[in-house]
Coordinates of C-alpha atoms in Angstrom, one line a residue:
Chain A
M187 CA 42.4 -9.7 36.7
D188 CA 40.2 -12.0 38.7
K189 CA 40.7 -14.9 36.3
F190 CA 44.1 -15.1 37.1
R191 CA 43.5 -15.7 40.9
D192 CA 40.8 -18.3 40.3
C193 CA 42.7 -20.8 37.8
G194 CA 45.6 -22.5 38.9
D195 CA 46.8 -23.9 35.9
I196 CA 49.9 -21.9 34.7
K197 CA 49.5 -23.0 31.3
K198 CA 45.6 -21.5 31.1
D199 CA 47.0 -18.3 32.2
L200 CA 50.0 -17.8 29.9
R201 CA 47.5 -18.9 27.0
Y202 CA 45.1 -16.3 28.4
L203 CA 48.0 -13.7 28.4
Y204 CA 49.1 -14.4 24.9
T205 CA 45.3 -14.0 23.2
V206 CA 44.9 -11.0 25.0
Q207 CA 48.4 -9.5 24.0
F208 CA 47.6 -10.9 20.5
W209 CA 44.4 -8.9 20.2
V210 CA 46.2 -5.9 21.5
F211 CA 49.1 -6.2 19.1
L212 CA 46.7 -6.6 16.3
V213 CA 44.6 -4.2 17.0
S214 CA 47.8 -1.6 17.3
R215 CA 49.5 -3.0 14.4
N216 CA 46.5 -2.1 12.3
A217 CA 46.1 1.0 13.8
N218 CA 49.6 2.1 13.3
R219 CA 49.1 1.2 9.5
G220 CA 45.9 3.3 9.3
E221 CA 46.5 6.8 7.7
R222 CA 44.0 8.4 10.1
K223 CA 46.5 7.2 13.1
S224 CA 49.0 9.6 11.7
R225 CA 46.4 12.3 11.1
E226 CA 45.3 11.9 14.9
R227 CA 49.2 11.7 16.0
E228 CA 49.5 14.9 14.5
R229 CA 46.6 16.4 16.0
G230 CA 47.9 15.1 19.2
A231 CA 44.4 13.4 20.4
M232 CA 44.6 10.8 22.9
A233 CA 41.6 8.8 20.8
E234 CA 43.2 6.2 18.9
D235 CA 41.3 5.0 15.9
L236 CA 41.3 1.1 15.9
V237 CA 40.8 -1.0 12.8
L238 CA 39.1 -3.6 13.8
D239 CA 39.4 -7.1 12.3
T240 CA 36.7 -8.3 9.7
A241 CA 36.7 -11.5 11.2
I242 CA 35.0 -10.1 14.6
R243 CA 32.2 -9.0 12.5
D244 CA 32.1 -12.5 10.7
W245 CA 32.0 -14.8 13.7
V246 CA 31.1 -12.5 16.6
L247 CA 28.5 -9.9 15.5
I248 CA 26.5 -11.7 13.2
P249 CA 26.4 -15.2 14.7
L250 CA 25.3 -13.4 17.9
S251 CA 22.5 -11.8 16.5
V252 CA 21.3 -15.2 14.4
V253 CA 21.2 -16.8 17.6
M254 CA 19.2 -14.4 19.4
V255 CA 17.0 -14.5 16.5
L256 CA 16.6 -18.4 16.8
I257 CA 16.2 -18.5 20.0
G258 CA 13.5 -15.8 20.0
V259 CA 11.7 -18.1 17.6
L260 CA 12.1 -21.2 19.5
R261 CA 10.7 -19.6 22.8
Y262 CA 7.8 -18.2 20.8
F263 CA 6.7 -21.9 19.6
V264 CA 7.5 -23.0 23.2
S265 CA 5.2 -20.7 24.7
K266 CA 2.3 -21.3 22.4
L267 CA 2.5 -25.1 23.0
M268 CA 2.7 -24.3 27.0
R269 CA -0.1 -21.7 26.8
S270 CA -3.0 -23.5 29.0
A271 CA -6.6 -22.1 27.5
Q272 CA -7.2 -18.8 29.7
I273 CA -10.6 -19.1 31.4
P274 CA -10.9 -15.2 31.8
D275 CA -12.1 -14.0 35.1
A276 CA -16.0 -12.6 34.9
K277 CA -15.2 -9.2 36.6
L278 CA -12.4 -8.9 34.9
V279 CA -14.0 -9.1 31.6
K280 CA -16.7 -7.1 32.5
E281 CA -14.5 -4.3 33.8
G282 CA -12.7 -4.1 30.7
Q283 CA -15.6 -3.5 28.8
V284 CA -17.0 -1.2 30.9
I285 CA -13.7 0.9 30.6
V286 CA -14.0 0.4 26.7
R287 CA -17.5 1.9 27.0
A288 CA -16.4 4.6 29.3
R289 CA -13.8 5.8 27.2
N290 CA -16.0 6.0 24.2
L291 CA -18.2 7.9 26.2
R292 CA -15.7 10.4 27.1
A293 CA -14.3 10.5 23.7
A294 CA -17.4 11.3 21.8
A295 CA -19.5 12.7 24.5
N296 CA -20.2 15.6 21.9
F297 CA -22.2 13.8 19.5
I298 CA -24.8 12.7 21.8
P299 CA -27.7 15.5 22.7
P300 CA -27.0 16.9 26.7
K301 CA -29.7 14.9 28.0
S302 CA -28.8 11.3 27.2
F303 CA -25.2 12.3 28.1
R304 CA -26.1 13.5 31.7
A305 CA -28.1 10.4 31.8
R306 CA -25.1 8.1 31.0
R307 CA -22.9 10.1 33.3
L308 CA -25.0 9.4 36.2
Y309 CA -25.5 5.8 35.2
Y310 CA -21.7 5.4 35.5
S311 CA -20.7 7.4 38.6
N312 CA -23.8 6.7 40.9
E313 CA -22.8 6.6 44.0
E314 CA -24.4 3.3 45.0
N315 CA -24.6 1.1 42.0
G316 CA -22.8 3.2 39.3
L317 CA -20.5 1.3 36.9
L318 CA -17.4 2.7 37.8
Y319 CA -17.9 3.3 41.3
V320 CA -15.6 1.2 43.3
P321 CA -16.1 1.4 47.4
K322 CA -12.8 2.0 48.8
G323 CA -12.6 -1.4 50.7
Q324 CA -12.4 -3.3 47.9
A325 CA -9.3 -1.4 46.2
P326 CA -6.2 -3.3 48.0
N327 CA -7.9 -6.6 47.5
A328 CA -6.8 -7.0 44.0
Q329 CA -3.1 -7.6 44.5
A330 CA -3.4 -10.0 47.4
Q331 CA -6.2 -11.8 45.3
M332 CA -3.4 -12.1 42.7
F333 CA -0.7 -13.7 44.6
S334 CA -3.0 -16.0 46.4
D335 CA -4.7 -17.3 43.2
P336 CA -2.7 -20.4 42.4
N337 CA -3.7 -20.3 38.8
M338 CA -2.8 -16.9 38.3
A339 CA 0.6 -17.3 40.4
M340 CA 1.4 -20.6 38.1
D341 CA 0.7 -18.4 35.0
M342 CA 2.9 -15.8 36.1
M343 CA 6.0 -18.2 37.1
K344 CA 5.8 -20.0 33.7
K345 CA 5.8 -16.6 31.7
N346 CA 8.5 -15.5 33.9
L347 CA 10.5 -18.5 33.7
S348 CA 10.2 -18.8 29.6
M349 CA 11.8 -15.1 29.6
I350 CA 14.4 -15.6 32.6
I351 CA 16.0 -18.8 31.7
P352 CA 16.8 -18.3 27.8
Q353 CA 18.1 -14.8 28.6
T354 CA 20.2 -16.4 31.5
L355 CA 21.9 -18.9 29.5
T356 CA 22.6 -16.7 26.2
F357 CA 24.2 -14.3 28.8
A358 CA 26.2 -16.6 30.2
W359 CA 27.3 -18.1 26.7
V360 CA 28.3 -14.4 25.7
N361 CA 30.1 -13.9 28.7
F362 CA 32.0 -16.9 28.4
F363 CA 33.0 -17.2 24.9
F364 CA 33.0 -13.5 23.8
S365 CA 34.8 -11.5 26.2
G366 CA 38.0 -10.2 26.4
F367 CA 38.1 -8.1 23.0
V368 CA 36.6 -5.2 21.2
A369 CA 33.6 -6.0 19.2
A370 CA 32.4 -3.0 18.0
K371 CA 32.4 0.9 17.7
I372 CA 29.7 3.1 18.8
P373 CA 29.2 6.0 16.1
F374 CA 29.0 8.3 19.0
P375 CA 31.0 9.6 21.8
L376 CA 30.7 8.4 25.5
T377 CA 31.6 9.3 28.7
Q378 CA 34.1 7.6 31.1
R379 CA 31.5 6.6 33.3
F380 CA 30.2 4.0 30.7
R381 CA 33.4 2.2 30.6
A382 CA 32.5 -0.3 33.5
M383 CA 29.2 -1.2 31.8
L384 CA 30.0 -1.8 28.1
Q385 CA 33.9 -2.4 27.9
N386 CA 33.5 -5.3 30.7
G387 CA 35.9 -7.6 29.3
I388 CA 38.4 -5.5 27.9
D389 CA 41.0 -4.2 30.8
L390 CA 42.7 -1.6 29.2
S391 CA 41.8 1.9 30.3
T392 CA 43.2 3.7 27.7
V393 CA 40.8 2.2 24.5
D394 CA 38.3 5.1 23.7
V395 CA 34.9 4.0 25.5
S396 CA 33.1 4.1 22.1
Y397 CA 34.9 0.8 21.6
V398 CA 32.6 -1.6 23.1
S399 CA 32.7 -5.4 23.9
S400 CA 30.3 -8.1 23.0
R401 CA 28.2 -7.9 26.0
S402 CA 26.7 -4.6 24.9
W403 CA 26.1 -6.0 21.5
Y404 CA 23.9 -8.7 23.4
F405 CA 22.2 -5.9 25.1
L406 CA 21.6 -4.3 22.0
N407 CA 19.9 -7.0 20.5
L408 CA 18.0 -7.8 23.3
F409 CA 15.9 -4.7 23.3
G410 CA 16.4 -4.1 19.3
L411 CA 15.2 -7.6 17.9
R412 CA 11.6 -7.0 19.3
G413 CA 10.7 -5.1 16.2
L414 CA 12.1 -7.8 13.9
F415 CA 10.1 -10.3 15.9
S416 CA 7.0 -8.5 15.5
I417 CA 7.5 -8.6 11.8
I418 CA 8.4 -12.3 11.6
L419 CA 6.1 -13.7 14.1
G420 CA 3.1 -11.2 14.0
E421 CA 1.6 -9.1 16.7
E422 CA 1.2 -11.2 19.6
N423 CA 4.6 -12.8 20.3
A424 CA 6.0 -13.9 23.8
T425 CA 9.3 -12.6 23.2
D426 CA 8.2 -9.2 23.9
D427 CA 10.6 -9.1 27.0
T428 CA 10.5 -5.4 27.5
Q429 CA 6.9 -4.9 27.7
R430 CA 6.5 -7.8 30.2
M431 CA 9.2 -6.2 32.0
M432 CA 7.3 -3.0 32.1
Q433 CA 4.2 -5.0 33.1
M434 CA 5.6 -6.9 36.0
T435 CA 6.3 -3.4 37.6
G436 CA 2.6 -2.2 37.3
F437 CA 0.7 -6.0 37.8
G438 CA -2.4 -6.2 40.1
F439 CA -3.3 -2.7 40.1
D440 CA -5.0 -2.5 36.7
P441 CA -8.8 -3.0 36.9
T442 CA -9.7 -1.3 39.9
K443 CA -7.3 1.9 39.5
S444 CA -8.4 2.7 35.9
L445 CA -12.2 2.3 36.8
G446 CA -11.3 5.0 39.3
A447 CA -9.3 7.0 36.8
E448 CA -12.1 6.6 34.0
K449 CA -14.8 7.8 36.7
D450 CA -12.6 11.1 37.2
G451 CA -12.3 11.7 33.4
L452 CA -15.9 11.5 33.2
D453 CA -16.4 13.9 36.2
I454 CA -14.1 16.4 34.3
V455 CA -15.9 16.1 30.8
Q456 CA -18.1 19.2 29.7
H457 CA -20.7 18.5 27.4
D458 CA -20.6 20.8 24.1
W459 CA -23.1 19.7 21.9
T460 CA -21.2 19.9 18.4
M461 CA -24.7 19.2 16.4
P462 CA -25.8 23.1 15.8
K463 CA -22.1 23.6 14.4
F464 CA -23.0 20.7 12.1
E465 CA -26.2 22.1 10.7
R466 CA -24.1 25.2 9.9
R467 CA -21.4 23.2 8.1
A468 CA -23.8 21.1 6.5
E469 CA -25.2 24.4 4.7
A470 CA -22.0 25.1 3.7
V471 CA -21.3 21.4 1.9
L472 CA -24.6 21.6 0.2
R473 CA -24.0 25.2 -0.9
K474 CA -20.9 24.0 -2.3
L475 CA -22.6 20.9 -3.9
V476 CA -25.4 23.0 -5.5
R477 CA -23.3 25.6 -7.3
Chain B
M199 CA -19.4 -1.6 6.6
V200 CA -18.6 -2.2 2.9
T201 CA -17.2 0.6 1.3
K202 CA -18.0 1.5 -2.4
S203 CA -14.6 0.6 -3.7
E204 CA -15.0 -2.7 -1.6
E205 CA -18.6 -3.2 -3.2
D206 CA -17.0 -2.9 -6.8
Q207 CA -14.3 -4.9 -6.4
L208 CA -16.7 -7.3 -5.3
N209 CA -18.9 -7.2 -7.9
R210 CA -16.3 -7.2 -10.8
L211 CA -14.7 -10.6 -9.2
E212 CA -18.4 -11.7 -9.0
A213 CA -19.0 -11.0 -12.6
Q214 CA -15.5 -12.8 -13.5
V215 CA -16.0 -15.7 -11.9
D216 CA -19.8 -16.3 -13.0
N217 CA -18.4 -16.2 -16.4
A218 CA -15.7 -18.9 -16.0
G219 CA -12.9 -16.6 -15.7
G220 CA -11.0 -17.9 -12.7
G221 CA -10.4 -16.1 -9.5
A222 CA -12.9 -18.2 -7.6
W223 CA -10.5 -18.3 -4.5
E224 CA -9.7 -14.6 -4.6
Y225 CA -13.9 -13.8 -4.6
L226 CA -14.4 -16.4 -1.5
C227 CA -11.8 -14.6 0.2
L228 CA -13.0 -11.1 -0.3
V229 CA -16.6 -12.1 0.8
R230 CA -15.1 -14.1 4.0
K231 CA -13.2 -10.8 4.9
L232 CA -16.1 -8.3 4.1
K233 CA -18.6 -10.6 5.7
V234 CA -21.0 -10.3 2.9
R235 CA -24.0 -12.7 2.8
R236 CA -23.9 -14.2 -0.9
P237 CA -24.6 -18.0 -0.1
D238 CA -25.5 -19.1 -3.6
K239 CA -22.3 -17.8 -5.3
V240 CA -20.4 -19.0 -2.3
L241 CA -21.5 -22.3 -2.3
K242 CA -21.4 -22.8 -6.2
H243 CA -17.9 -22.0 -6.6
G244 CA -16.7 -23.3 -2.9
L245 CA -18.0 -26.8 -4.0
A246 CA -16.3 -26.5 -7.3
I247 CA -13.1 -25.8 -5.6
L248 CA -13.6 -28.5 -2.9
N249 CA -14.5 -31.4 -5.2
D250 CA -11.7 -30.8 -7.5
S251 CA -9.1 -32.6 -5.8
K252 CA -6.0 -30.9 -7.4
K253 CA -7.4 -27.2 -6.7
R254 CA -8.1 -28.4 -3.2
S255 CA -4.7 -29.6 -2.3
A256 CA -3.5 -26.6 -3.6
L257 CA -5.0 -24.5 -0.8
G258 CA -3.1 -26.4 1.8
T259 CA -4.4 -25.4 5.3
E260 CA -6.8 -22.8 4.0
E261 CA -9.0 -25.8 2.8
W262 CA -10.6 -26.2 6.1
T263 CA -11.8 -22.2 6.3
L264 CA -13.0 -23.0 2.9
C265 CA -15.1 -26.0 4.0
E266 CA -16.6 -24.0 7.1
Q267 CA -17.6 -21.2 4.7
V268 CA -19.3 -23.7 2.1
A269 CA -20.8 -25.3 5.0
V270 CA -22.4 -22.2 6.1
A271 CA -23.2 -21.0 2.8
A272 CA -25.2 -24.4 2.2
M273 CA -27.4 -24.2 5.4
D274 CA -28.3 -20.6 4.0
C275 CA -29.6 -22.5 1.0
Q276 CA -31.1 -25.0 2.8
S277 CA -28.8 -27.7 1.0
L278 CA -28.5 -29.6 4.6
D279 CA -26.8 -32.7 3.2
V280 CA -23.9 -30.6 1.6
A281 CA -23.6 -29.0 4.7
K282 CA -23.6 -32.3 6.9
D283 CA -21.1 -33.7 4.6
C284 CA -18.5 -30.7 5.0
I285 CA -19.1 -30.7 8.9
K286 CA -18.3 -34.5 9.1
V287 CA -15.1 -33.9 7.1
L288 CA -14.4 -30.7 9.5
R289 CA -15.2 -33.0 12.7
K290 CA -12.9 -35.9 11.3
R291 CA -9.9 -33.3 11.2
F292 CA -10.7 -31.1 14.3
P293 CA -12.1 -33.8 16.6
D294 CA -12.2 -31.6 19.8
S295 CA -13.2 -28.1 18.1
K296 CA -15.2 -25.7 19.5
R297 CA -15.8 -23.9 16.1
V298 CA -16.9 -27.2 14.5
G299 CA -19.3 -27.8 17.2
K300 CA -20.9 -24.3 16.7
L301 CA -21.5 -25.3 13.0
E302 CA -23.2 -28.5 14.2
G303 CA -25.6 -26.2 16.3
M304 CA -26.0 -24.3 13.5
L305 CA -26.9 -27.3 11.4
L306 CA -29.3 -28.0 14.0
E307 CA -31.0 -24.8 13.7
A308 CA -31.0 -24.9 10.1
K309 CA -33.0 -28.5 10.2
G310 CA -35.5 -26.5 12.7
L311 CA -34.7 -29.0 15.8
W312 CA -34.7 -25.8 18.2
A313 CA -34.3 -27.7 21.4
E314 CA -31.3 -29.8 20.4
A315 CA -29.9 -26.7 19.2
E316 CA -30.4 -25.0 22.5
K317 CA -29.3 -27.9 24.4
A318 CA -26.1 -27.8 22.2
Y319 CA -25.4 -24.1 23.0
S320 CA -26.0 -24.3 26.6
S321 CA -23.4 -27.1 26.9
F322 CA -20.9 -25.1 25.1
L323 CA -21.6 -22.2 27.6
E324 CA -21.3 -24.3 30.4
D325 CA -17.6 -25.1 29.4
N326 CA -17.0 -21.6 28.5
P327 CA -19.5 -18.8 29.9
F328 CA -17.6 -16.0 27.9
D329 CA -17.7 -17.6 24.4
Q330 CA -19.3 -14.2 22.4
V331 CA -19.8 -16.3 19.3
I332 CA -21.9 -19.0 21.0
H333 CA -24.0 -16.2 23.1
K334 CA -24.7 -14.7 19.7
R335 CA -25.7 -17.7 18.3
R336 CA -28.5 -18.4 21.3
V337 CA -29.8 -14.9 20.3
A338 CA -30.3 -15.9 16.7
L339 CA -32.0 -19.0 17.8
A340 CA -34.6 -17.2 19.8
K341 CA -35.2 -14.8 16.9
A342 CA -35.3 -17.7 14.5
Q343 CA -37.8 -19.2 16.5
G344 CA -39.8 -16.0 16.5
N345 CA -39.5 -15.9 20.3
I346 CA -38.5 -11.9 20.4
T347 CA -38.8 -11.3 23.8
T348 CA -36.6 -13.9 24.5
A349 CA -33.9 -12.5 21.9
I350 CA -34.2 -9.5 23.7
E351 CA -33.3 -10.9 27.2
C352 CA -30.5 -13.0 26.0
L353 CA -29.1 -9.9 24.0
N354 CA -29.6 -7.6 27.1
K355 CA -27.8 -10.0 29.3
Y356 CA -25.0 -10.6 26.6
L357 CA -24.7 -6.6 26.5
D358 CA -24.2 -6.4 30.3
T359 CA -21.2 -8.0 30.2
F360 CA -19.7 -7.5 26.5
M361 CA -20.8 -4.1 26.5
A362 CA -18.3 -2.6 24.0
D363 CA -19.5 -5.0 20.9
H364 CA -21.2 -2.4 18.5
D365 CA -22.6 -5.2 16.2
A366 CA -24.7 -6.5 19.5
W367 CA -26.1 -2.8 19.9
R368 CA -26.8 -2.5 16.4
E369 CA -28.8 -5.9 16.6
L370 CA -30.7 -4.7 19.6
A371 CA -31.6 -1.6 18.0
E372 CA -33.0 -3.1 15.1
I373 CA -34.9 -5.6 17.2
Y374 CA -36.4 -2.8 19.1
I375 CA -37.3 -0.8 15.8
S376 CA -39.0 -4.1 14.6
L377 CA -41.3 -3.6 17.9
Q378 CA -41.6 -0.3 17.8
M379 CA -39.8 0.7 21.1
Y380 CA -38.2 3.4 19.7
K381 CA -36.9 5.2 22.8
Q382 CA -34.9 1.8 23.4
A383 CA -33.5 2.1 20.0
A384 CA -32.7 5.6 20.4
F385 CA -30.4 4.4 23.4
C386 CA -28.8 1.8 21.7
Y387 CA -28.3 3.9 18.4
E388 CA -26.7 6.8 20.7
E389 CA -24.3 3.9 21.9
L390 CA -23.3 3.2 18.4
I391 CA -22.6 6.7 17.7
L392 CA -20.4 7.1 20.8
S393 CA -18.4 3.8 19.9
Q394 CA -18.1 5.2 16.0
P395 CA -18.8 8.8 15.8
T396 CA -17.6 9.2 12.2
N397 CA -20.0 6.7 10.8
P398 CA -22.8 8.4 9.1
L399 CA -25.0 5.6 8.9
H400 CA -25.5 5.5 12.7
H401 CA -26.1 9.5 12.6
L402 CA -29.2 8.4 10.0
A403 CA -30.4 5.8 11.8
Y404 CA -30.7 7.9 14.9
A405 CA -31.9 10.7 13.0
D406 CA -34.8 8.4 11.6
V407 CA -35.9 7.3 15.1
L408 CA -35.8 10.5 16.5
Y409 CA -38.1 11.8 13.8
T410 CA -40.4 8.7 14.1
I411 CA -40.6 9.4 17.8
G412 CA -41.6 13.0 17.1
G413 CA -42.1 16.0 19.4
L414 CA -40.5 19.5 18.7
E415 CA -37.6 18.8 20.6
N416 CA -36.9 15.3 19.0
L417 CA -37.6 16.9 15.6
Q418 CA -35.1 19.8 16.1
A419 CA -32.6 17.1 17.2
A420 CA -33.5 14.7 14.0
K421 CA -32.7 17.9 12.2
K422 CA -29.2 18.3 13.5
Y423 CA -28.5 14.6 12.9
Y424 CA -29.5 14.7 9.4
A425 CA -27.3 17.7 9.0
S426 CA -24.2 16.0 10.4
T427 CA -25.0 13.0 8.0
I428 CA -24.9 15.3 5.0
N429 CA -21.7 16.6 6.3
L430 CA -20.2 13.1 7.1
T431 CA -21.0 12.2 3.5
G432 CA -20.3 15.3 1.8
G433 CA -23.9 15.9 0.8
K434 CA -24.3 12.6 -1.2
N435 CA -26.9 10.9 1.2
R436 CA -30.5 11.3 -0.2
R437 CA -32.1 10.2 2.6
A438 CA -30.4 12.8 4.5
L439 CA -31.4 15.3 2.5
F440 CA -35.1 14.1 2.4
G441 CA -34.8 13.8 6.2
V442 CA -33.8 17.5 6.4
C443 CA -36.9 18.6 4.3
L444 CA -39.2 16.4 6.2
C445 CA -37.7 17.6 9.6
T446 CA -38.3 21.4 8.7
S447 CA -41.8 21.0 7.5
A448 CA -42.5 19.1 10.5
I449 CA -41.1 21.7 13.0
G450 CA -42.5 24.4 11.1
Q451 CA -45.7 22.8 11.2
L452 CA -45.7 22.2 14.8
S453 CA -44.4 25.4 15.7
K454 CA -47.0 27.3 13.6
G455 CA -48.7 28.8 16.6
R456 CA -45.8 30.2 18.6
N457 CA -43.3 33.0 18.1
K458 CA -41.0 31.9 15.5
E459 CA -37.5 31.7 17.0
D460 CA -36.2 30.8 13.9
K461 CA -32.5 29.9 15.1
D462 CA -32.0 27.5 12.3
S463 CA -32.4 29.3 9.3
P464 CA -34.7 28.2 6.5
E465 CA -31.7 28.0 4.2
L466 CA -30.7 24.5 5.3
Q467 CA -34.2 23.1 3.5
L468 CA -33.9 25.1 0.8
L469 CA -30.1 23.9 0.1
A470 CA -31.3 20.6 0.5
V471 CA -34.4 20.7 -2.2
A472 CA -31.8 22.2 -4.6
A473 CA -29.2 19.5 -3.9
L474 CA -32.1 16.7 -4.8
E475 CA -33.5 18.7 -7.6
K476 CA -29.8 18.7 -9.1
D477 CA -29.4 15.0 -8.1
Y478 CA -32.5 13.6 -9.3
K479 CA -31.9 15.7 -12.7
Q480 CA -28.6 13.8 -13.1
R481 CA -29.7 10.3 -12.2
A482 CA -33.6 9.8 -13.0
P483 CA -34.7 12.8 -15.0
G484 CA -38.3 11.3 -15.3
K485 CA -39.0 11.4 -12.1
L486 CA -38.0 15.0 -11.5
P487 CA -41.7 16.3 -11.8
L488 CA -42.7 13.8 -9.0
L489 CA -40.0 15.1 -6.8
T490 CA -41.0 18.8 -7.5
S491 CA -44.8 18.4 -6.8
A492 CA -43.8 16.3 -3.2
L493 CA -41.4 19.0 -2.3
K494 CA -43.5 22.1 -3.1
S495 CA -46.4 20.6 -1.0
L496 CA -43.7 20.3 2.0
R497 CA -42.5 23.6 1.6
V498 CA -46.2 25.2 1.8
S499 CA -46.8 23.9 4.9
S500 CA -43.8 25.1 6.3

């Protein structure tokens, strides 16, 4: 009950107390009325089946989802407006294309004659001027370059900001308005450890952990609306927070490491020319056709 | 590549539109999607839509894509004034657009003003050295001027950076074939096969080039690739069937003196001949005797 200590206003305290008591009363009254409750009592189980007011669904769950969708759409358009024309770096473009080409070589190596495959492999992994060969000294530079380049830093900042600010605001809004009551029930049982995470505003320790507060509904929406956004807004949308968060951890290593990975992959490939097999298969096809 | 079903749909729509049956907009959209080159039809029907103000407003924002499509078709049909009008309209609507700039460059090319077009494209490339479309326009410009060596140079430089662009590899292969530089063309077709291994056309073209280069090893490889084309098309590709027959007889001729290490059974040739005869019997029975005599001469020599 931290709030009690913070606010000095007695009236506010009393109002808060009465709200909590009212909700508990409402909940327990409905629970008492429910038939299942009697069955539960017979069985002597600790878990009570709370019947939640439908007003919660109408006024909490649905508005929260709608607001998050709208904020996502808004962010998409804002990011579109703010996006400066990206002038791609020469080296990065070339490296990206080299990687694609090397990957194609690895995938379809069995379709070209062995001599050409060997020639290409040499071309790629040659020590001096092979395409995929990265001298050791250059490798760690990429990350330093990433942070010293002012343009790129600005870009990263802008992208991060557009993600962080709406998230923070929405989270604060949810916490302020929609805390202190049970919002939903998760359909599967959970252990007691989740109580701190999911039942943040609810200060009763006897309520089953499956009953969660609106904060967990907010998080569910945050990760779950990604699919919805990709339908509404098309593939490339700025609301792909989860992807962005995953990208942030792996930033800066991409080009040089993947080149090395491709080179290793290419070295491993054993060439097995499939063409002779195709001849026999073609015979079979023709035989079936002619018959 | 246009599949058979799409081609049928296109032809059907074309016939429908030609007989004033409506559906012109769907036809134009399909042409744009498949990147097929039908300039006269596009010009006729596109202009009909653009000049009719009611239909034009019904398009909304698609009007500008249609304008661009009609401009390109007009340049193809050499109606340069129509093209100029369309480009003027587009320029008024999108004053700073690179896409409109590319259209203006194409108009200069169509008029034959090579130097101005070259200047325009170079200025675009200075702004954005990674604009793939402008690079390709430069290659087309060189080719149109008849300057094939410059075209090859530009294309090679382009492929140095953008090496995953299979359309460019295809273009380069065709240019090499036109110059009879078959080894280089073979390399390009290998790249194409690597990027799209299940496309039978690339196998077919590669086999053609190998057969043209000649030599026992190449002929054997060519036979294998013709076989793979047969495999990928289910035996329906007549060119591959003919290719198999020719390759087998050529190999037979070359290895007449040596010991016949017949790993490749002669069955493939016999089967190909049988398939061809059956096909001709179905489609062009009049030409069947021609076919039989030609194949017989091949078989005699093997």
